[in-house]
Backbone as CSV, one residue per row, in Angstrom:
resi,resn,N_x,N_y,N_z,CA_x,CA_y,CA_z,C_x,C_y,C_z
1,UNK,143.652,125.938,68.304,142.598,126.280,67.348,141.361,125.426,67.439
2,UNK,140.988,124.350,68.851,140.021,123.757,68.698,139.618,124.390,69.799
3,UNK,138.011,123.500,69.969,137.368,123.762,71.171,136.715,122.583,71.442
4,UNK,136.604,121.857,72.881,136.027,121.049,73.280,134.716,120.762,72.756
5,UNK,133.960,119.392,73.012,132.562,118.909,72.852,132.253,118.082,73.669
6,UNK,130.862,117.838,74.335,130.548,116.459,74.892,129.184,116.661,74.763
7,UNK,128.342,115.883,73.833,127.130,115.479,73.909,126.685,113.867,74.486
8,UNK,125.754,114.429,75.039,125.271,112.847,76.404,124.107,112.985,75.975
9,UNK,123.447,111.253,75.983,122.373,110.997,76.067,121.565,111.536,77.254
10,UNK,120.261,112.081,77.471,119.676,112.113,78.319,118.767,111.151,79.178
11,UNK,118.990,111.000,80.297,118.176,109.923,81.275,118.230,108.575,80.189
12,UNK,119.299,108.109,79.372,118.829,106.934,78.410,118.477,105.524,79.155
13,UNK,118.998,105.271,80.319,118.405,104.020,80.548,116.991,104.193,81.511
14,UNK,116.876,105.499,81.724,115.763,105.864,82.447,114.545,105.592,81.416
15,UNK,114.518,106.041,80.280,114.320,106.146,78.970,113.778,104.275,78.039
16,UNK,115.003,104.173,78.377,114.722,102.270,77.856,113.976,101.633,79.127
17,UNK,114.451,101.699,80.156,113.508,100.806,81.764,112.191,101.237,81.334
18,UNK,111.567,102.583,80.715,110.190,102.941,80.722,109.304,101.939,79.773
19,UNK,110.488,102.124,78.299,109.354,101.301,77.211,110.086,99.605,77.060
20,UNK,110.708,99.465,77.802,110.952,97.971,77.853,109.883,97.417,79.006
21,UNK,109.679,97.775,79.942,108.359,97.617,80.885,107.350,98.283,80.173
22,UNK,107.324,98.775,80.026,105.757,99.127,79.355,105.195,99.605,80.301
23,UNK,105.595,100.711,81.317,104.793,101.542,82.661,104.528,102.497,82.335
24,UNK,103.199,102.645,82.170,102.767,104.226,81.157,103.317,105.252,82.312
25,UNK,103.159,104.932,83.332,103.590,106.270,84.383,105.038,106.959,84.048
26,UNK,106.416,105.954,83.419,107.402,106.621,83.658,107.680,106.729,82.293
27,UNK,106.840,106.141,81.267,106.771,106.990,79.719,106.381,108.407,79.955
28,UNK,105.282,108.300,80.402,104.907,110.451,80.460,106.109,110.910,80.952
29,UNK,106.252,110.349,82.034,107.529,111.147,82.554,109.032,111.051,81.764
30,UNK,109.497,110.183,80.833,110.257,110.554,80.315,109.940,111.721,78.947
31,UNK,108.472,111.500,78.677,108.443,112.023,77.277,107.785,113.556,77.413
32,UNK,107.263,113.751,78.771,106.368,115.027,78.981,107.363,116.520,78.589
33,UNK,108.632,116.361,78.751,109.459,117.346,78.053,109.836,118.465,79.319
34,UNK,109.331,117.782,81.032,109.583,118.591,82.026,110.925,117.971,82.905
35,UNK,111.269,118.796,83.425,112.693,118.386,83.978,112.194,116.987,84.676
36,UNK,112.907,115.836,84.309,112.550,114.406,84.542,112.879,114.225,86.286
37,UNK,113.846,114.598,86.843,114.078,114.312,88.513,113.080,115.292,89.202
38,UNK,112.514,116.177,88.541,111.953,116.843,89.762,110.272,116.496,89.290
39,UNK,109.995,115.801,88.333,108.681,115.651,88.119,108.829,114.058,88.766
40,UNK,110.016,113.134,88.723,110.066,112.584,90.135,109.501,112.790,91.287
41,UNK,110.607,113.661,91.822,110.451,114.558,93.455,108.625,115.055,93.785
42,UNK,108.314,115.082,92.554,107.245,115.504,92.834,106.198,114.572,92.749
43,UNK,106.047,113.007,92.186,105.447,112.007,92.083,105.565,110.976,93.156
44,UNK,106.906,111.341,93.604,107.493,110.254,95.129,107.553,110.751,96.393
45,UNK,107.170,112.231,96.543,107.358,113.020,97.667,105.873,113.732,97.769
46,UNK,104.652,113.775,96.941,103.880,114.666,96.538,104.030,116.218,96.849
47,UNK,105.434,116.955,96.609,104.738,118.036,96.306,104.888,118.669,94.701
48,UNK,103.984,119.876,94.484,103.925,120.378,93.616,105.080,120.275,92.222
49,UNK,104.914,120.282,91.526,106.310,119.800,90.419,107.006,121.451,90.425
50,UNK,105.656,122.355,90.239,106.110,123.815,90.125,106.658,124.654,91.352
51,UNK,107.149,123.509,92.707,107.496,124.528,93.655,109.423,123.784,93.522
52,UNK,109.423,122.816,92.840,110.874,121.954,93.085,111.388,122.840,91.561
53,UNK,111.007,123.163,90.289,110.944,123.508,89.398,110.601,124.364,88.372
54,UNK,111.251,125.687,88.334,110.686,126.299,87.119,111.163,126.063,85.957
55,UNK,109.979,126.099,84.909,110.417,125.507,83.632,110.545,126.803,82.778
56,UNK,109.996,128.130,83.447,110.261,128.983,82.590,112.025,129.586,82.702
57,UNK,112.419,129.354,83.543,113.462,129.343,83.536,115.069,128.693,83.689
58,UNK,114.226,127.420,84.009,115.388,125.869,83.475,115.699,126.557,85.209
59,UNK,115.551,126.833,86.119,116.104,126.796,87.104,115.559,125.804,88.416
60,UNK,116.283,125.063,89.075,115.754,124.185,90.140,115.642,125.395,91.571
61,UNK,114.448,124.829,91.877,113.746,125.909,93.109,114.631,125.050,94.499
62,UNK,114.401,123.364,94.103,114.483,122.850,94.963,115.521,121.687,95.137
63,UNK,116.478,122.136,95.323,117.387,121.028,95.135,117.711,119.648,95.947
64,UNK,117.632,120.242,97.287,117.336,119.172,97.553,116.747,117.899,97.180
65,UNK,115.697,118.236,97.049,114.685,117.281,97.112,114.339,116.661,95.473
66,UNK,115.034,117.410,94.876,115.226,116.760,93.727,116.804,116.130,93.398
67,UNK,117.495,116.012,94.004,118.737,115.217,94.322,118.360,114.242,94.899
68,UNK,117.554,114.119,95.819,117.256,113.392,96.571,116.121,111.853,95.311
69,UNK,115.314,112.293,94.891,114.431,111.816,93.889,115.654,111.484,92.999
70,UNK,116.288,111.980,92.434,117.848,111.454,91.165,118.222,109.876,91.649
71,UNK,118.661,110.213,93.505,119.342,109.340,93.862,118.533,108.127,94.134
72,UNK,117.237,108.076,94.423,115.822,107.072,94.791,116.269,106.335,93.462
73,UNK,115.960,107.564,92.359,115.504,106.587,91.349,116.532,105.534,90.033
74,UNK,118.014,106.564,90.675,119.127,105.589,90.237,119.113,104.202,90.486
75,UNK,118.637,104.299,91.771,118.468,102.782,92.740,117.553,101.666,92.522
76,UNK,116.457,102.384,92.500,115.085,101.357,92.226,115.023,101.372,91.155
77,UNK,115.526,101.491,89.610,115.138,101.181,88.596,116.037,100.038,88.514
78,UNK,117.545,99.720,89.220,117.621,98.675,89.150,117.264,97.343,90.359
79,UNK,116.589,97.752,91.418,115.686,97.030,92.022,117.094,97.108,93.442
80,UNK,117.583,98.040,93.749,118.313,98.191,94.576,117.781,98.129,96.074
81,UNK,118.348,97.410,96.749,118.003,97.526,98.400,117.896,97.963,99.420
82,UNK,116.971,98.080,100.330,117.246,99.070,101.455,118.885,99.290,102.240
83,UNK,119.372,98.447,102.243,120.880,98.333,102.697,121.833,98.823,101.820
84,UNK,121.802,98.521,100.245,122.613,99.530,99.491,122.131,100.844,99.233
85,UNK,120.741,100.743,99.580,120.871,102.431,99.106,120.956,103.198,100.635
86,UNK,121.392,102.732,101.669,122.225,103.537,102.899,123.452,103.491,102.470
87,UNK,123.756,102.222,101.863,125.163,102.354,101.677,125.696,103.278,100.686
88,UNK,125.124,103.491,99.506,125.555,104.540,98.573,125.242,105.882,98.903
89,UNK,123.808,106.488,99.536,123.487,107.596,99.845,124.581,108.060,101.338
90,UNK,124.598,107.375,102.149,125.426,107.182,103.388,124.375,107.555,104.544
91,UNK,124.496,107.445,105.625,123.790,107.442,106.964,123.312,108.794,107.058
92,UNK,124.315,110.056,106.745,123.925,111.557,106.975,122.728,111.653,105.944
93,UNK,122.936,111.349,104.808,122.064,111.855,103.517,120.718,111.020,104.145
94,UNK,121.007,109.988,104.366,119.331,109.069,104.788,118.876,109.866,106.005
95,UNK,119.452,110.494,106.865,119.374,110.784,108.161,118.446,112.538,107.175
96,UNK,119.178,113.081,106.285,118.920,114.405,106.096,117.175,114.219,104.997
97,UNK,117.312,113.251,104.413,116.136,112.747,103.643,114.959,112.661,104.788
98,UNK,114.887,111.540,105.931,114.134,112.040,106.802,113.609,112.955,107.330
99,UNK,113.659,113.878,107.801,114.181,115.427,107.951,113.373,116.511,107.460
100,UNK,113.902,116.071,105.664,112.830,116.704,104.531,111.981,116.180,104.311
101,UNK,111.650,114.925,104.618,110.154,114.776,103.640,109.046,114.724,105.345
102,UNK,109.972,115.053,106.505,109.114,115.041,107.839,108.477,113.687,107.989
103,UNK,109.638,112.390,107.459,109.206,111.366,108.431,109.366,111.403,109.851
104,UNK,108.337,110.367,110.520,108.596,109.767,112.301,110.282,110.014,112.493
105,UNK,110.392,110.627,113.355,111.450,110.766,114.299,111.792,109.013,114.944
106,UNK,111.350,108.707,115.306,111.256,107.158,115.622,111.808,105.932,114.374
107,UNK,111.208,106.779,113.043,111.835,105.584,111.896,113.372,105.335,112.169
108,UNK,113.746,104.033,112.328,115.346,103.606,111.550,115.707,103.905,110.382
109,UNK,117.012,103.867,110.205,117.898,104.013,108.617,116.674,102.781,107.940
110,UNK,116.801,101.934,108.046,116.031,101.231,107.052,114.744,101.577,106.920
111,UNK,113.839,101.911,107.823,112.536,102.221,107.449,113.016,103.421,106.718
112,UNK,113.454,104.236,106.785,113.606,105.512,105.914,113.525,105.246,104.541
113,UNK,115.013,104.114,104.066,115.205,103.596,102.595,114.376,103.340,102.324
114,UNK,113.238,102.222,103.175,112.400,101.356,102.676,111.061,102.531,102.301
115,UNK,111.231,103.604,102.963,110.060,104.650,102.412,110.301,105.388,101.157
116,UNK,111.822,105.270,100.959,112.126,105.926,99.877,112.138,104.856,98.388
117,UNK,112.416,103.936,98.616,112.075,103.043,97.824,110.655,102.684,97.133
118,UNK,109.619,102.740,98.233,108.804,101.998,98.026,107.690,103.552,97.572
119,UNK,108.563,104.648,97.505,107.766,105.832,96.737,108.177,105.363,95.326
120,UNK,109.096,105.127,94.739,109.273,104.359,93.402,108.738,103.455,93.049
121,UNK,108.167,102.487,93.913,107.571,101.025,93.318,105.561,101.920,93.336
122,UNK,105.008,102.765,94.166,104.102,102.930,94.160,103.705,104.317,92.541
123,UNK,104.665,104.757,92.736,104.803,106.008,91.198,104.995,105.057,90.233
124,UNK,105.971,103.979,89.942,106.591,103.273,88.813,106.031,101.670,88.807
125,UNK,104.716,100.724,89.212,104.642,99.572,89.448,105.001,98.836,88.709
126,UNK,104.848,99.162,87.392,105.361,97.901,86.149,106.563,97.965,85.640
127,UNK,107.605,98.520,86.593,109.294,98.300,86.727,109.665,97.969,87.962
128,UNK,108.921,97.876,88.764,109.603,97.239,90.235,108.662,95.945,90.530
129,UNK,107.477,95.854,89.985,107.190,94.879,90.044,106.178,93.718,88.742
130,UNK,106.231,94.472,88.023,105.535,93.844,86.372,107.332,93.584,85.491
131,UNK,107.794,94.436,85.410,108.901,93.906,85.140,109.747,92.419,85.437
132,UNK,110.239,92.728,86.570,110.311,92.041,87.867,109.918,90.448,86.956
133,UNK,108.207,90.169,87.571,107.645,89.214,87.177,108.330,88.765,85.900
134,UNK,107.916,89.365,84.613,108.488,89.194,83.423,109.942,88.316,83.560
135,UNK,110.692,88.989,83.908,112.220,88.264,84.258,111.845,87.202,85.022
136,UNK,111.302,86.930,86.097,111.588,85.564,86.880,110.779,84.704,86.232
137,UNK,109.590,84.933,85.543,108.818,83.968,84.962,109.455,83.425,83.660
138,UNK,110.139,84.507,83.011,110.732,83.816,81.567,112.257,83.199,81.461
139,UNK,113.042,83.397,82.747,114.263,82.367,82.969,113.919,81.356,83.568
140,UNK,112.352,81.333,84.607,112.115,80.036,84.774,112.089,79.060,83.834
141,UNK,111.150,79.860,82.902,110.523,78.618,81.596,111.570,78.665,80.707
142,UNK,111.988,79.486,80.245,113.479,79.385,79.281,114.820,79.541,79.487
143,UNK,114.922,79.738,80.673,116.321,79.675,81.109,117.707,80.945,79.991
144,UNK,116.583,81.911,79.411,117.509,82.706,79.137,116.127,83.579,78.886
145,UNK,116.577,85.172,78.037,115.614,86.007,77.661,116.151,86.834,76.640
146,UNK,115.775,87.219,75.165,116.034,88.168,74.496,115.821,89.787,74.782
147,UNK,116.551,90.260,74.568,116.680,91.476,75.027,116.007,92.732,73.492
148,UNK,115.875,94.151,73.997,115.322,94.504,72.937,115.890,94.727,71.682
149,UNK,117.371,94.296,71.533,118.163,94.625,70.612,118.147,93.717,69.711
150,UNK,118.028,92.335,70.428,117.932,90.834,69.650,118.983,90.335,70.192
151,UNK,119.724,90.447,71.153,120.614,89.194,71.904,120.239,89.030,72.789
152,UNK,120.864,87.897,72.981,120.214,86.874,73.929,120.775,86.674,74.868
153,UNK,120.497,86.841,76.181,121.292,86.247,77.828,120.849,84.837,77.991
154,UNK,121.616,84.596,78.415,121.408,82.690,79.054,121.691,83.054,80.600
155,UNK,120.492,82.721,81.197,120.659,82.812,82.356,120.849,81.377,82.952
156,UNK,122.012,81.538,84.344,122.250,80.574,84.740,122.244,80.338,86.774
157,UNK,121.727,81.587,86.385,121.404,81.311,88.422,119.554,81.766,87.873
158,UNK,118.655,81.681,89.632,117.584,81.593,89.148,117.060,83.109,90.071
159,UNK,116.508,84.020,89.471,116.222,85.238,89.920,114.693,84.960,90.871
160,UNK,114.355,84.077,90.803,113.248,83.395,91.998,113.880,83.346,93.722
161,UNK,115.535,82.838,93.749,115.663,82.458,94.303,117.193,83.344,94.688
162,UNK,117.675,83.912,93.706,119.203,84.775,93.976,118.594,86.495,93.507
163,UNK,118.665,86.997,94.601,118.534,88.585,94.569,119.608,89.592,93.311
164,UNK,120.857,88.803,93.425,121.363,89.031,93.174,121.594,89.241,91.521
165,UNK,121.034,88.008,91.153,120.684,86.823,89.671,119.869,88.252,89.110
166,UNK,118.744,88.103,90.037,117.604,89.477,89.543,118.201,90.891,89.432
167,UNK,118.717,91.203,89.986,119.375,92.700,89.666,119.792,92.615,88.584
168,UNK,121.272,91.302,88.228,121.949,91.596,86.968,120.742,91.153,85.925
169,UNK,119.811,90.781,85.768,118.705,90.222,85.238,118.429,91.894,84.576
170,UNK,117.634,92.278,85.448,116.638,93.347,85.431,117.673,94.685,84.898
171,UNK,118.636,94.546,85.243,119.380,95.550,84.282,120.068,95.759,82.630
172,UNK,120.302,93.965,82.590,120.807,93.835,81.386,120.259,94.392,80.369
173,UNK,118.599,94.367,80.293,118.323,95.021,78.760,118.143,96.468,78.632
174,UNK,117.754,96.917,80.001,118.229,99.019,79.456,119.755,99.174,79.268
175,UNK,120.212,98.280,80.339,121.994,98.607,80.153,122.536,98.243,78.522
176,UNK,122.566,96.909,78.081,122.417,96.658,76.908,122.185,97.444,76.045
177,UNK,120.726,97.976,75.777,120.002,99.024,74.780,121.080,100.236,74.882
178,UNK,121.029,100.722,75.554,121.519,101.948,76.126,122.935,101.862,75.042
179,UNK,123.609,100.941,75.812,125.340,100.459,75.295,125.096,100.521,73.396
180,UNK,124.397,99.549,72.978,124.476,99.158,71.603,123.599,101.142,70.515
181,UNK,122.859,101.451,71.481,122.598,102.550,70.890,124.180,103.854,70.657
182,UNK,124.035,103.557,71.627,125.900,104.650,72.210,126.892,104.548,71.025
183,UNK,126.806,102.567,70.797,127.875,102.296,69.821,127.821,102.440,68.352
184,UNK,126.100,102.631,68.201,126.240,103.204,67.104,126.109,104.264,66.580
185,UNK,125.987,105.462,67.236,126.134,106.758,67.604,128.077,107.186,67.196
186,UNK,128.050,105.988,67.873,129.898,106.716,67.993,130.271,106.332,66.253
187,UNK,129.907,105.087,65.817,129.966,104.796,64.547,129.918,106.032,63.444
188,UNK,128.511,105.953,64.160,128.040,107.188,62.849,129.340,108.677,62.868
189,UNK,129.277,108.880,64.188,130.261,110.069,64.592,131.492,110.017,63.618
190,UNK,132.162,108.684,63.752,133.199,108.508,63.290,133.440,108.378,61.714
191,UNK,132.296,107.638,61.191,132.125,107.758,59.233,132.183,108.875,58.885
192,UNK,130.839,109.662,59.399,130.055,110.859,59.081,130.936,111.739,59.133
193,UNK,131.309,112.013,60.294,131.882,113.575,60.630,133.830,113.238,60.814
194,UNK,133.683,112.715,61.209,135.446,112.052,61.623,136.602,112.006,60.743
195,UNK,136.376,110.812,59.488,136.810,110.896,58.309,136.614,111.674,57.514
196,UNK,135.528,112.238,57.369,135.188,113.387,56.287,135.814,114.854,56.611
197,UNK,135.689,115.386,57.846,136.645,116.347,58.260,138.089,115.887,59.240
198,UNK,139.144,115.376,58.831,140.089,115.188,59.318,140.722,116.669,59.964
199,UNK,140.625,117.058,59.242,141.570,118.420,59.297,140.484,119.382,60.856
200,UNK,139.484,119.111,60.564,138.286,119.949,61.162,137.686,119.104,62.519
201,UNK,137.963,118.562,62.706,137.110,117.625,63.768,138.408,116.196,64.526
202,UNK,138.247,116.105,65.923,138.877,115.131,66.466,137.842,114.587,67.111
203,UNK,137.939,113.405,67.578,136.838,112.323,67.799,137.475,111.617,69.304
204,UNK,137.240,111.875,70.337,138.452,111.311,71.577,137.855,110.295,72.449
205,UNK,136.506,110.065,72.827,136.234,109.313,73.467,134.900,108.991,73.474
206,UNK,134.435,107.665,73.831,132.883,107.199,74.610,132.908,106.769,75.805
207,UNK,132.203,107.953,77.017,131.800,107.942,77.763,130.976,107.827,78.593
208,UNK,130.615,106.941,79.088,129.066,106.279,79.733,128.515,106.562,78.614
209,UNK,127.310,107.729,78.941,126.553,108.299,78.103,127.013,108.992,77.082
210,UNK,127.976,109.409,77.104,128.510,110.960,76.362,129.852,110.155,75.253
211,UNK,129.805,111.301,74.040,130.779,110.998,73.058,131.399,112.650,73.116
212,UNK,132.788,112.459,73.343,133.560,113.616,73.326,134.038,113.898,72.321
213,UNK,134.383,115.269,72.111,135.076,115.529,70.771,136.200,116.606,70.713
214,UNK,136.591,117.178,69.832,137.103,118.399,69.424,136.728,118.898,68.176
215,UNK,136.601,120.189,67.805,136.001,120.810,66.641,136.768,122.092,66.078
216,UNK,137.110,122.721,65.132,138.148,123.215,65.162,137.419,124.674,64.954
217,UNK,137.703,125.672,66.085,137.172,126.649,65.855,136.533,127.631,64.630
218,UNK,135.353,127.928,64.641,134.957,128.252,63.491,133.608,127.185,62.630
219,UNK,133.839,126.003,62.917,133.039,124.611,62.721,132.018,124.606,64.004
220,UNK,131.600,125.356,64.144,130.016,124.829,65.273,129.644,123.642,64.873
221,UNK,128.961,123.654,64.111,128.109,123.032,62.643,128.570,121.505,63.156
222,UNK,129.936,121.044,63.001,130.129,119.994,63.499,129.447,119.016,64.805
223,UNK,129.442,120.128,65.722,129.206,119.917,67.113,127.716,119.570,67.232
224,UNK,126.813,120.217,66.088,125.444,119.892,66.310,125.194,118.556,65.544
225,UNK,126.000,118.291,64.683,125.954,117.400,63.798,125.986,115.699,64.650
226,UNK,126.819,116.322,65.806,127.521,115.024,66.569,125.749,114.846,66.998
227,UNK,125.431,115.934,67.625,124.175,115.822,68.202,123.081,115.473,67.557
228,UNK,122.911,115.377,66.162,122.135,115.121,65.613,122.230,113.333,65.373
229,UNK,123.441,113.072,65.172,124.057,111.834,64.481,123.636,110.825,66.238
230,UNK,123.431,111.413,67.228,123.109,110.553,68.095,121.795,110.431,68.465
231,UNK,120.803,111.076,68.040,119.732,111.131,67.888,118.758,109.714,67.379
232,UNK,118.744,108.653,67.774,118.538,107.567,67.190,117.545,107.198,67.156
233,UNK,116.502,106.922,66.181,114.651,105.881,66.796,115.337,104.403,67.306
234,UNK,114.498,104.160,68.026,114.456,102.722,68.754,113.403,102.232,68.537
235,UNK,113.604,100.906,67.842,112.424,100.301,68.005,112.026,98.827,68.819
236,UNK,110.927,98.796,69.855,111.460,97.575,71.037,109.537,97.146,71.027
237,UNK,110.032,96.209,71.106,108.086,95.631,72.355,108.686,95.449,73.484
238,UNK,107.922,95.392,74.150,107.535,95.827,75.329,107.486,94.533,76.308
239,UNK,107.697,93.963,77.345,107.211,93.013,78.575,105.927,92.618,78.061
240,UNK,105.114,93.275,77.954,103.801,93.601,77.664,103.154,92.637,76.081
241,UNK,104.370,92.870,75.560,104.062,92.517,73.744,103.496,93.846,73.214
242,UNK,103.818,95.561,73.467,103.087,96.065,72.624,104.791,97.125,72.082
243,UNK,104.279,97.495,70.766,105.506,98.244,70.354,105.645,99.365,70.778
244,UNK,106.795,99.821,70.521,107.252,101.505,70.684,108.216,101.749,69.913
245,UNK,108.315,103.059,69.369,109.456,103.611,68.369,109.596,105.014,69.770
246,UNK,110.755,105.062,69.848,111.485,106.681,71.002,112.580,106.476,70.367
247,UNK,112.889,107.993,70.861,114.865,108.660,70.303,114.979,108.868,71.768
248,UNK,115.757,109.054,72.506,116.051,109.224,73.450,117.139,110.539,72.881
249,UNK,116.942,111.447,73.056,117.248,113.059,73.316,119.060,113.158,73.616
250,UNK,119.892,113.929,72.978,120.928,114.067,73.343,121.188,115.942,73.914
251,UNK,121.880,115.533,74.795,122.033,117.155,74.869,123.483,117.500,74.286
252,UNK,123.924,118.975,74.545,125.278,119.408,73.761,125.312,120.433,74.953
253,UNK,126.943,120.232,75.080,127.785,121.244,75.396,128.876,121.586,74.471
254,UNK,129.300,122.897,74.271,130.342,122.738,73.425,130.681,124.257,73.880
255,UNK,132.033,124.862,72.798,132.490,125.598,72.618,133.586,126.563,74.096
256,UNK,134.208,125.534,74.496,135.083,125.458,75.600,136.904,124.997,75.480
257,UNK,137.566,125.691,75.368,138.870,125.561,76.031,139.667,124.068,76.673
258,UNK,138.168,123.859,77.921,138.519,122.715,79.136,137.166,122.399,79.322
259,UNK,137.557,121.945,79.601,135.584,121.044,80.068,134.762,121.971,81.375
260,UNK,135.305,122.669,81.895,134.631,123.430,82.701,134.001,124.728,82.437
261,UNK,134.367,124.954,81.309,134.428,126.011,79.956,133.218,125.636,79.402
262,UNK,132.822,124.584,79.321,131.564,124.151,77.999,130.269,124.837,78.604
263,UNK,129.714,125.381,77.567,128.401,125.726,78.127,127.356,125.406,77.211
């Protein structure tokens, strides 16, 4: 008598990396309301947004190449390397990326990454490299950094000097944000809707992004509710020192059997 749920945040740390840097370029792009990877594909590859994308019909023209832009920008928002991102994409996919965007026949695997990369640092500068700064300059002088939530990392290697230091650096506060927003999402899920309909509603998991559920046929109402209840304002300054209030957008699937069922 139930039916599945899973509402997920959308692009959320894509979302926090924008207004925690303060890069007006990848604010429009989270907030412009157009499919976010292919208005990518289309900022890191220059072509047209409307030949990878129709918006009148939620359908991708171009998949490739907007898979391709997903996978760039998984990477470089956390300041990922030409060597891991062969290693995660693999040799064929870098080999097939070449290909499509009609680089030199002559480029290596690494010049390839390093072209695909460095289309992110030239679309996105004040997250690959204003960011960046921010972090190595403020564990120099303070040896830790508050994050936008209000906790605090103590850093103890030096991101000047460990690549490594800087990655977990540069990720902690979207990852963070992201996490503490999630958890109180699931909170609310669980007061709001959880306890109050026992009989009507099961509550099963938090997943990366996504809070799963069950709803007991007949109860939609529930399912939007989850979606509503994750709907959160954020409020952060910026690298920069300037404020921002964003919700970062949840989507819904529901009314499924099995999870392959949800639509």
């Amino acid at each position: 008598g139930f039916y599945l749920g899973e509402s997920d945040l959308e692009q959320a740390e894509s979302r926090d990396t924008a207004y925690i840097s303060g890069d007006a370029n990848l604010i429009i792009a989270v907030s412009s309301g157009k499919d976010f990877h292919s208005t990518n594909a289309s900022s890191f590859f220059g072509v047209p947004y409307e030949a990878i994308y129709d918006d009148a019909t939620g359908k991708t023209l171009d998949k490739k190449l907007r898979d391709l832009a997903k996978r760039v920008n998984h990477g470089a928002n956390y300041n990922m390397g030409w060597s891991v991102l062969i290693d995660t994409m693999g040799e064929d996919k870098i080999q097939e990326a070449q290909k499509l965007l009609g680089l030199p026949k002559h480029y290596t695997l690494r010049e390839v990454a390093e072209h695909l990369l460095d289309s992110f640092t030239r679309t996105y500068p004040d997250v690959r490299i204003g960011y960046q700064d921010w972090i190595r300059r403020t564990v120099s002088l303070h040896h830790k950094f508050t994050g936008a939530t209000g906790w605090t990392r103590y850093c103890f290697s030096d991101p000047s000097k460990s690549k490594q230091a800087l990655n977990a650096y540069v990720a902690h506060n979207p990852q963070s944000l992201n996490a503490m927003v999630l958890n109180k999402a699931y909170l609310k899920v669980f007061t709001e809707i959880c306890l109050k309909e026992p009989n009507n509603f099961k509550l099963l998991a938090q997943v990366h992004d996504s809070i799963l559920f069950q709803y007991r046929i007949g109860y939609e109402h529930l399912a939007f509710k989850v979606k509503e209840l994750m709907e959160i304002p954020v409020d952060i300054i910026d690298v920069k020192g300037y404020s921002h209030t964003f919700t970062v957008p949840a989507a819904l699937k529901y009314g499924g059997k099995s999870w392959s069922e949800l639509g």
